[in-house]
Amino acid sequence: MLFGATWGRQFVPSLRAAWAGTARLSTSRRVGALKTGLVGLPNVGKSSLFNALLGTTQAEAANYPFCTIEPNVGTVLLPDERLDRLAHQQQAQRTVYTTLQYVDIAGLVRDASQGAGLGNQFLANIRECDLVVHVVRVFPDENVTHVEERIDPLADIDIIELELQLADLGQIERLRAKHKNLRLKEPVMHAAAEKLHHGLNSGLPASACELTEEEVAAVRSLGLITLKPMIYAINTEEDQLAEPTGATAELVSALAERGQHGVLVSAKFESELAILPPEDRLLFLEDLGLTPSQTGLGKLVRASYQRLDLLSFFTAGVTEARAWSLQRGAMAPQAAGVIHSDFEKHFIKAEVIAWDQLLEAGGFSQARERGWIRLEGREYAVQDGDVIVFKTAA
Ligand SMILES: Nc1nc2c(ncn2[C@@H]2O[C@H](COP(=O)(O)OP(=O)(O)OP(=O)(O)O)[C@@H](O)[C@H]2O)c(=O)[nH]1
Ligand SMILES: [Mg+2]
């Protein structure tokens, strides 16, 4: 199930079918979400992409710059076939998917930091995000206005990156002006602010300013945008999704050369597709030689999850089959803490089995008989796809 809400307005559950039609409408519910912010020039397809991701027409998408003024916020369930199969085996009464929240904001323009366009105040909404998706226009459609009156994706990227860096520089300058004696009171924050001031002034993103882990932690509350993980959503025509050519292929390799991660999407096409009944959607995709997992949206959601360095583990029983997000490399007690903070404190041990082994065994008791359920302690690094039963003293 998909939910949509508009910033500061009443929460509006969407009645549309789920993304790629795999989430089960009747049994899912909303859980706390990791936030992803969409940034880019005006009229590049941010709101179309937002609508496609949510399977809705919630965000107004139209052919004029600054169509979006107030941010749109919505939550997308992360479809997971492994969880669907576990839920089926356990005859779970409900299935709870992990979620990602998307925030669609106004377009940024050249000199936004000087007040051009709508300025850059609305970037405050991106400061709270865990991940940034930078939407870049490659589609050539002459009927859609480009604010720079030309199609040049790499030049567009440079404009946005400069504006994001200037917005971060503004944050650092405000911090320095507000706390004159930062050096004495918060030496780590002071050291970070000095490095950032120097780096951002020299045209580097905050992520390239060589902050130590402690320094990153000290400036976390500033929500520096160029310190966040970023993915480029390359917005192209639908016939480019399976095998890109021309300008789309050039951009993909230029980003790869820069060590950046680009995902091909076709925002307009995929937003139209997302509101079709699932059967029609599959027919349309078939026509293009695509499977649902080859759509830009599927790839973008998965890439977001990877870029956030997350894995999924599961809990499964008759009441509920549920996927949980966990930072890769986290230990079993931290996984318990995702479910309930008390569970981390009172963790004793974890019974663990890989999701496909549990399916193969036919259930927990059969898996136990075969000796497939492992007993793991505090030092166990949770693996993607683990099904876990926590034993706690809570
Ligand atoms: N041909 C084509 N048109 C697209 C594509 N994506 C978006 N558009 C069109 O471009 C126009 C702008 O799309 P929006 O989604 O409103 O763009 P936006 O980035 O949210 O724009 P602002 O809110 O003004 O910043 C609309 O007319 C869309 O239909 C695409 O992949 N191909
Ligand atoms: Mg918009």
mmCIF file of C-alpha atoms in Angstrom, residues 13 30 42 96 116 202 223 367:
data_model
loop_
_atom_site.group_PDB
_atom_site.id
_atom_site.type_symbol
_atom_site.label_atom_id
_atom_site.label_comp_id
_atom_site.label_asym_id
_atom_site.label_seq_id
_atom_site.Cartn_x
_atom_site.Cartn_y
_atom_site.Cartn_z
ATOM 1 C CA PRO A 13 -3.831 7.725 2.118
ATOM 2 C CA ARG A 30 2.878 2.427 7.645
ATOM 3 C CA PRO A 42 12.920 23.284 -12.395
ATOM 4 C CA VAL A 96 4.745 -5.157 7.075
ATOM 5 C CA ALA A 116 17.239 33.754 -7.833
ATOM 6 C CA SER A 202 37.216 25.979 -2.833
ATOM 7 C CA GLY A 223 22.089 18.626 7.829
ATOM 8 C CA ALA A 367 14.111 -26.276 10.376
#
